[in-house]
Amino acid sequence: DHYKNPKNKGLKNTDPYHMVHLTNPSCGDDMRVEIIVSDGQVVDVRQDGKGCSICLSSASVMSELLIGKSVEEAKSLIDGFYSMVKGEDLPDEDKLEEAIAYKGVRDFPARIKCATLAWKCVEKAIEEVEEHE
Ligand code: ZN
């Protein structure tokens, strides 16, 4: 249960972590995600925030899924997650592992922003790290 026992929770606030902070005002979710990218690999993902159970558990699941992936794989998984929660069919949704649990969010449009907030953070963090390379 990623809500009760969140993974990779707590920020380091040190180099070489790169942090992105985003909010979802419609629900009150407030999420911070830190990443380390090295040699094209997502070496670590940390997450911390306040908000609803969907937002917080999704952040935990996202961190578990993306640690150790290449940046290209991570981007593809993030895009796949967005497609899934928007209701599009994903031929390779198995790759999302536990994140498949959020498939039902497609029936609750107001919750899509909750489920994707941490993923938006990590997506932006990857973009910003790449811009600095
Ligand atoms: Zn929420």
mmCIF file with all atom_site columns, C-alpha atoms and ligand atoms in Angstrom:
data_model
loop_
_atom_site.group_PDB
_atom_site.id
_atom_site.type_symbol
_atom_site.label_atom_id
_atom_site.label_alt_id
_atom_site.label_comp_id
_atom_site.label_asym_id
_atom_site.label_entity_id
_atom_site.label_seq_id
_atom_site.pdbx_PDB_ins_code
_atom_site.Cartn_x
_atom_site.Cartn_y
_atom_site.Cartn_z
_atom_site.occupancy
_atom_site.B_iso_or_equiv
_atom_site.pdbx_formal_charge
_atom_site.auth_seq_id
_atom_site.auth_comp_id
_atom_site.auth_asym_id
_atom_site.auth_atom_id
_atom_site.pdbx_PDB_model_num
ATOM   1   C  CA . ASP A 1 1   ? 0.000   0.000  0.000   1.00 0.00 ? 1   ASP A CA 1
ATOM   2   C  CA . HIS A 1 2   ? 1.868   3.013  -1.340  1.00 0.00 ? 2   HIS A CA 1
ATOM   3   C  CA . TYR A 1 3   ? -0.275  5.469  0.605   1.00 0.00 ? 3   TYR A CA 1
ATOM   4   C  CA . LYS A 1 4   ? 0.473   3.995  4.041   1.00 0.00 ? 4   LYS A CA 1
ATOM   5   C  CA . ASN A 1 5   ? 4.059   3.033  3.246   1.00 0.00 ? 5   ASN A CA 1
ATOM   6   C  CA . PRO A 1 6   ? 5.293   5.488  0.641   1.00 0.00 ? 6   PRO A CA 1
ATOM   7   C  CA . LYS A 1 7   ? 8.536   4.654  -1.133  1.00 0.00 ? 7   LYS A CA 1
ATOM   8   C  CA . ASN A 1 8   ? 11.408  7.092  -1.629  1.00 0.00 ? 8   ASN A CA 1
ATOM   9   C  CA . LYS A 1 9   ? 9.687   9.700  0.503   1.00 0.00 ? 9   LYS A CA 1
ATOM   10  C  CA . GLY A 1 10  ? 11.609  12.668 1.834   1.00 0.00 ? 10  GLY A CA 1
ATOM   11  C  CA . LEU A 1 11  ? 13.793  15.106 -0.053  1.00 0.00 ? 11  LEU A CA 1
ATOM   12  C  CA . LYS A 1 12  ? 17.575  15.338 0.173   1.00 0.00 ? 12  LYS A CA 1
ATOM   13  C  CA . ASN A 1 13  ? 17.802  19.021 -0.822  1.00 0.00 ? 13  ASN A CA 1
ATOM   14  C  CA . THR A 1 14  ? 21.423  18.586 -1.884  1.00 0.00 ? 14  THR A CA 1
ATOM   15  C  CA . ASP A 1 15  ? 23.434  18.282 -5.067  1.00 0.00 ? 15  ASP A CA 1
ATOM   16  C  CA . PRO A 1 16  ? 23.219  16.466 -7.389  1.00 0.00 ? 16  PRO A CA 1
ATOM   17  C  CA . TYR A 1 17  ? 19.454  16.230 -6.832  1.00 0.00 ? 17  TYR A CA 1
ATOM   18  C  CA . HIS A 1 18  ? 17.309  18.417 -9.071  1.00 0.00 ? 18  HIS A CA 1
ATOM   19  C  CA . MET A 1 19  ? 13.935  19.380 -7.590  1.00 0.00 ? 19  MET A CA 1
ATOM   20  C  CA . VAL A 1 20  ? 10.650  20.383 -9.205  1.00 0.00 ? 20  VAL A CA 1
ATOM   21  C  CA . HIS A 1 21  ? 7.654   21.626 -7.210  1.00 0.00 ? 21  HIS A CA 1
ATOM   22  C  CA . LEU A 1 22  ? 4.146   21.581 -8.707  1.00 0.00 ? 22  LEU A CA 1
ATOM   23  C  CA . THR A 1 23  ? 0.682   21.993 -7.242  1.00 0.00 ? 23  THR A CA 1
ATOM   24  C  CA . ASN A 1 24  ? -2.821  20.951 -8.182  1.00 0.00 ? 24  ASN A CA 1
ATOM   25  C  CA . PRO A 1 25  ? -4.990  23.764 -6.785  1.00 0.00 ? 25  PRO A CA 1
ATOM   26  C  CA . SER A 1 26  ? -8.249  22.031 -7.684  1.00 0.00 ? 26  SER A CA 1
ATOM   27  C  CA . CYS A 1 27  ? -7.543  19.381 -5.041  1.00 0.00 ? 27  CYS A CA 1
ATOM   28  C  CA . GLY A 1 28  ? -4.933  21.043 -2.842  1.00 0.00 ? 28  GLY A CA 1
ATOM   29  C  CA . ASP A 1 29  ? -2.173  18.614 -3.793  1.00 0.00 ? 29  ASP A CA 1
ATOM   30  C  CA . ASP A 1 30  ? 1.356   19.945 -3.354  1.00 0.00 ? 30  ASP A CA 1
ATOM   31  C  CA . MET A 1 31  ? 4.189   17.772 -4.648  1.00 0.00 ? 31  MET A CA 1
ATOM   32  C  CA . ARG A 1 32  ? 7.970   17.974 -4.786  1.00 0.00 ? 32  ARG A CA 1
ATOM   33  C  CA . VAL A 1 33  ? 10.069  15.494 -6.738  1.00 0.00 ? 33  VAL A CA 1
ATOM   34  C  CA . GLU A 1 34  ? 13.866  15.302 -6.820  1.00 0.00 ? 34  GLU A CA 1
ATOM   35  C  CA . ILE A 1 35  ? 15.880  13.302 -9.305  1.00 0.00 ? 35  ILE A CA 1
ATOM   36  C  CA . ILE A 1 36  ? 19.452  12.409 -10.109 1.00 0.00 ? 36  ILE A CA 1
ATOM   37  C  CA . VAL A 1 37  ? 20.178  11.747 -13.770 1.00 0.00 ? 37  VAL A CA 1
ATOM   38  C  CA . SER A 1 38  ? 23.608  10.449 -14.696 1.00 0.00 ? 38  SER A CA 1
ATOM   39  C  CA . ASP A 1 39  ? 24.856  8.989  -17.992 1.00 0.00 ? 39  ASP A CA 1
ATOM   40  C  CA . GLY A 1 40  ? 21.326  8.897  -19.379 1.00 0.00 ? 40  GLY A CA 1
ATOM   41  C  CA . GLN A 1 41  ? 19.995  6.917  -16.404 1.00 0.00 ? 41  GLN A CA 1
ATOM   42  C  CA . VAL A 1 42  ? 17.509  7.939  -13.738 1.00 0.00 ? 42  VAL A CA 1
ATOM   43  C  CA . VAL A 1 43  ? 19.704  7.076  -10.777 1.00 0.00 ? 43  VAL A CA 1
ATOM   44  C  CA . ASP A 1 44  ? 17.363  8.189  -7.993  1.00 0.00 ? 44  ASP A CA 1
ATOM   45  C  CA . VAL A 1 45  ? 13.915  9.686  -7.480  1.00 0.00 ? 45  VAL A CA 1
ATOM   46  C  CA . ARG A 1 46  ? 12.760  11.210 -4.190  1.00 0.00 ? 46  ARG A CA 1
ATOM   47  C  CA . GLN A 1 47  ? 9.275   12.548 -3.572  1.00 0.00 ? 47  GLN A CA 1
ATOM   48  C  CA . ASP A 1 48  ? 7.496   14.446 -0.841  1.00 0.00 ? 48  ASP A CA 1
ATOM   49  C  CA . GLY A 1 49  ? 4.236   16.268 -0.692  1.00 0.00 ? 49  GLY A CA 1
ATOM   50  C  CA . LYS A 1 50  ? 0.855   16.891 0.791   1.00 0.00 ? 50  LYS A CA 1
ATOM   51  C  CA . GLY A 1 51  ? -2.418  15.987 -0.772  1.00 0.00 ? 51  GLY A CA 1
ATOM   52  C  CA . CYS A 1 52  ? -4.955  13.308 -1.414  1.00 0.00 ? 52  CYS A CA 1
ATOM   53  C  CA . SER A 1 53  ? -4.269  9.589  -1.334  1.00 0.00 ? 53  SER A CA 1
ATOM   54  C  CA . ILE A 1 54  ? -4.298  9.294  -5.138  1.00 0.00 ? 54  ILE A CA 1
ATOM   55  C  CA . CYS A 1 55  ? -1.640  11.983 -5.511  1.00 0.00 ? 55  CYS A CA 1
ATOM   56  C  CA . LEU A 1 56  ? 0.614   10.689 -2.726  1.00 0.00 ? 56  LEU A CA 1
ATOM   57  C  CA . SER A 1 57  ? 0.380   7.004  -3.610  1.00 0.00 ? 57  SER A CA 1
ATOM   58  C  CA . SER A 1 58  ? 0.937   7.759  -7.291  1.00 0.00 ? 58  SER A CA 1
ATOM   59  C  CA . ALA A 1 59  ? 4.147   9.626  -6.392  1.00 0.00 ? 59  ALA A CA 1
ATOM   60  C  CA . SER A 1 60  ? 5.394   6.565  -4.535  1.00 0.00 ? 60  SER A CA 1
ATOM   61  C  CA . VAL A 1 61  ? 4.534   4.217  -7.411  1.00 0.00 ? 61  VAL A CA 1
ATOM   62  C  CA . MET A 1 62  ? 6.152   6.590  -9.935  1.00 0.00 ? 62  MET A CA 1
ATOM   63  C  CA . SER A 1 63  ? 9.399   6.734  -7.939  1.00 0.00 ? 63  SER A CA 1
ATOM   64  C  CA . GLU A 1 64  ? 9.616   2.950  -7.715  1.00 0.00 ? 64  GLU A CA 1
ATOM   65  C  CA . LEU A 1 65  ? 8.935   2.533  -11.428 1.00 0.00 ? 65  LEU A CA 1
ATOM   66  C  CA . LEU A 1 66  ? 11.419  5.113  -12.726 1.00 0.00 ? 66  LEU A CA 1
ATOM   67  C  CA . ILE A 1 67  ? 14.490  4.499  -10.554 1.00 0.00 ? 67  ILE A CA 1
ATOM   68  C  CA . GLY A 1 68  ? 17.089  2.660  -12.600 1.00 0.00 ? 68  GLY A CA 1
ATOM   69  C  CA . LYS A 1 69  ? 15.399  3.306  -15.953 1.00 0.00 ? 69  LYS A CA 1
ATOM   70  C  CA . SER A 1 70  ? 17.096  5.091  -18.825 1.00 0.00 ? 70  SER A CA 1
ATOM   71  C  CA . VAL A 1 71  ? 15.873  8.623  -19.457 1.00 0.00 ? 71  VAL A CA 1
ATOM   72  C  CA . GLU A 1 72  ? 14.301  7.465  -22.729 1.00 0.00 ? 72  GLU A CA 1
ATOM   73  C  CA . GLU A 1 73  ? 12.454  4.618  -21.005 1.00 0.00 ? 73  GLU A CA 1
ATOM   74  C  CA . ALA A 1 74  ? 11.336  6.955  -18.227 1.00 0.00 ? 74  ALA A CA 1
ATOM   75  C  CA . LYS A 1 75  ? 9.892   9.435  -20.739 1.00 0.00 ? 75  LYS A CA 1
ATOM   76  C  CA . SER A 1 76  ? 8.094   6.654  -22.541 1.00 0.00 ? 76  SER A CA 1
ATOM   77  C  CA . LEU A 1 77  ? 6.626   5.356  -19.262 1.00 0.00 ? 77  LEU A CA 1
ATOM   78  C  CA . ILE A 1 78  ? 5.495   8.868  -18.277 1.00 0.00 ? 78  ILE A CA 1
ATOM   79  C  CA . ASP A 1 79  ? 3.781   9.343  -21.651 1.00 0.00 ? 79  ASP A CA 1
ATOM   80  C  CA . GLY A 1 80  ? 2.245   5.902  -21.335 1.00 0.00 ? 80  GLY A CA 1
ATOM   81  C  CA . PHE A 1 81  ? 0.883   6.757  -17.901 1.00 0.00 ? 81  PHE A CA 1
ATOM   82  C  CA . TYR A 1 82  ? -0.736  9.956  -19.242 1.00 0.00 ? 82  TYR A CA 1
ATOM   83  C  CA . SER A 1 83  ? -2.298  8.014  -22.113 1.00 0.00 ? 83  SER A CA 1
ATOM   84  C  CA . MET A 1 84  ? -3.624  5.351  -19.767 1.00 0.00 ? 84  MET A CA 1
ATOM   85  C  CA . VAL A 1 85  ? -5.311  7.750  -17.330 1.00 0.00 ? 85  VAL A CA 1
ATOM   86  C  CA . LYS A 1 86  ? -6.809  9.680  -20.249 1.00 0.00 ? 86  LYS A CA 1
ATOM   87  C  CA . GLY A 1 87  ? -8.480  6.467  -21.366 1.00 0.00 ? 87  GLY A CA 1
ATOM   88  C  CA . GLU A 1 88  ? -6.337  5.601  -24.368 1.00 0.00 ? 88  GLU A CA 1
ATOM   89  C  CA . ASP A 1 89  ? -5.472  1.972  -24.981 1.00 0.00 ? 89  ASP A CA 1
ATOM   90  C  CA . LEU A 1 90  ? -1.841  1.123  -24.326 1.00 0.00 ? 90  LEU A CA 1
ATOM   91  C  CA . PRO A 1 91  ? -0.528  -1.973 -26.096 1.00 0.00 ? 91  PRO A CA 1
ATOM   92  C  CA . ASP A 1 92  ? 2.328   -2.297 -23.600 1.00 0.00 ? 92  ASP A CA 1
ATOM   93  C  CA . GLU A 1 93  ? 0.613   -1.191 -20.403 1.00 0.00 ? 93  GLU A CA 1
ATOM   94  C  CA . ASP A 1 94  ? 2.307   -4.038 -18.485 1.00 0.00 ? 94  ASP A CA 1
ATOM   95  C  CA . LYS A 1 95  ? 5.412   -1.881 -18.514 1.00 0.00 ? 95  LYS A CA 1
ATOM   96  C  CA . LEU A 1 96  ? 3.690   0.471  -16.100 1.00 0.00 ? 96  LEU A CA 1
ATOM   97  C  CA . GLU A 1 97  ? 3.743   -2.289 -13.448 1.00 0.00 ? 97  GLU A CA 1
ATOM   98  C  CA . GLU A 1 98  ? 1.928   -1.093 -10.314 1.00 0.00 ? 98  GLU A CA 1
ATOM   99  C  CA . ALA A 1 99  ? 0.963   2.181  -11.994 1.00 0.00 ? 99  ALA A CA 1
ATOM   100 C  CA . ILE A 1 100 ? -1.708  0.213  -13.874 1.00 0.00 ? 100 ILE A CA 1
ATOM   101 C  CA . ALA A 1 101 ? -3.699  0.557  -10.655 1.00 0.00 ? 101 ALA A CA 1
ATOM   102 C  CA . TYR A 1 102 ? -4.508  4.140  -11.726 1.00 0.00 ? 102 TYR A CA 1
ATOM   103 C  CA . LYS A 1 103 ? -6.274  3.025  -14.896 1.00 0.00 ? 103 LYS A CA 1
ATOM   104 C  CA . GLY A 1 104 ? -9.640  3.573  -13.190 1.00 0.00 ? 104 GLY A CA 1
ATOM   105 C  CA . VAL A 1 105 ? -8.890  7.288  -12.829 1.00 0.00 ? 105 VAL A CA 1
ATOM   106 C  CA . ARG A 1 106 ? -10.060 7.698  -16.444 1.00 0.00 ? 106 ARG A CA 1
ATOM   107 C  CA . ASP A 1 107 ? -13.614 7.445  -15.091 1.00 0.00 ? 107 ASP A CA 1
ATOM   108 C  CA . PHE A 1 108 ? -13.006 10.361 -12.690 1.00 0.00 ? 108 PHE A CA 1
ATOM   109 C  CA . PRO A 1 109 ? -11.681 13.281 -14.762 1.00 0.00 ? 109 PRO A CA 1
ATOM   110 C  CA . ALA A 1 110 ? -11.246 15.505 -11.709 1.00 0.00 ? 110 ALA A CA 1
ATOM   111 C  CA . ARG A 1 111 ? -8.797  12.934 -10.317 1.00 0.00 ? 111 ARG A CA 1
ATOM   112 C  CA . ILE A 1 112 ? -6.549  12.776 -13.373 1.00 0.00 ? 112 ILE A CA 1
ATOM   113 C  CA . LYS A 1 113 ? -4.601  15.816 -12.151 1.00 0.00 ? 113 LYS A CA 1
ATOM   114 C  CA . CYS A 1 114 ? -4.117  14.104 -8.775  1.00 0.00 ? 114 CYS A CA 1
ATOM   115 C  CA . ALA A 1 115 ? -2.779  10.916 -10.347 1.00 0.00 ? 115 ALA A CA 1
ATOM   116 C  CA . THR A 1 116 ? -0.448  12.714 -12.759 1.00 0.00 ? 116 THR A CA 1
ATOM   117 C  CA . LEU A 1 117 ? 0.960   15.490 -10.527 1.00 0.00 ? 117 LEU A CA 1
ATOM   118 C  CA . ALA A 1 118 ? 4.117   13.632 -9.430  1.00 0.00 ? 118 ALA A CA 1
ATOM   119 C  CA . TRP A 1 119 ? 4.622   12.419 -13.003 1.00 0.00 ? 119 TRP A CA 1
ATOM   120 C  CA . LYS A 1 120 ? 4.452   16.044 -14.238 1.00 0.00 ? 120 LYS A CA 1
ATOM   121 C  CA . CYS A 1 121 ? 7.095   16.908 -11.638 1.00 0.00 ? 121 CYS A CA 1
ATOM   122 C  CA . VAL A 1 122 ? 9.488   14.181 -12.738 1.00 0.00 ? 122 VAL A CA 1
ATOM   123 C  CA . GLU A 1 123 ? 8.857   14.959 -16.421 1.00 0.00 ? 123 GLU A CA 1
ATOM   124 C  CA . LYS A 1 124 ? 9.754   18.611 -15.858 1.00 0.00 ? 124 LYS A CA 1
ATOM   125 C  CA . ALA A 1 125 ? 12.773  17.663 -13.739 1.00 0.00 ? 125 ALA A CA 1
ATOM   126 C  CA . ILE A 1 126 ? 14.120  15.443 -16.539 1.00 0.00 ? 126 ILE A CA 1
ATOM   127 C  CA . GLU A 1 127 ? 13.580  18.248 -19.076 1.00 0.00 ? 127 GLU A CA 1
ATOM   128 C  CA . GLU A 1 128 ? 15.381  20.763 -16.879 1.00 0.00 ? 128 GLU A CA 1
ATOM   129 C  CA . VAL A 1 129 ? 18.309  18.418 -16.233 1.00 0.00 ? 129 VAL A CA 1
ATOM   130 C  CA . GLU A 1 130 ? 18.648  17.781 -19.968 1.00 0.00 ? 130 GLU A CA 1
ATOM   131 C  CA . GLU A 1 131 ? 18.617  21.511 -20.714 1.00 0.00 ? 131 GLU A CA 1
ATOM   132 C  CA . HIS A 1 132 ? 21.583  21.965 -18.389 1.00 0.00 ? 132 HIS A CA 1
ATOM   133 C  CA . GLU A 1 133 ? 23.668  19.237 -20.027 1.00 0.00 ? 133 GLU A CA 1
HETATM 134 ZN ZN . ZN  B 2 .   ? -5.682  15.155 -5.265  1.00 0.00 ? 1   ZN  B ZN 1
#
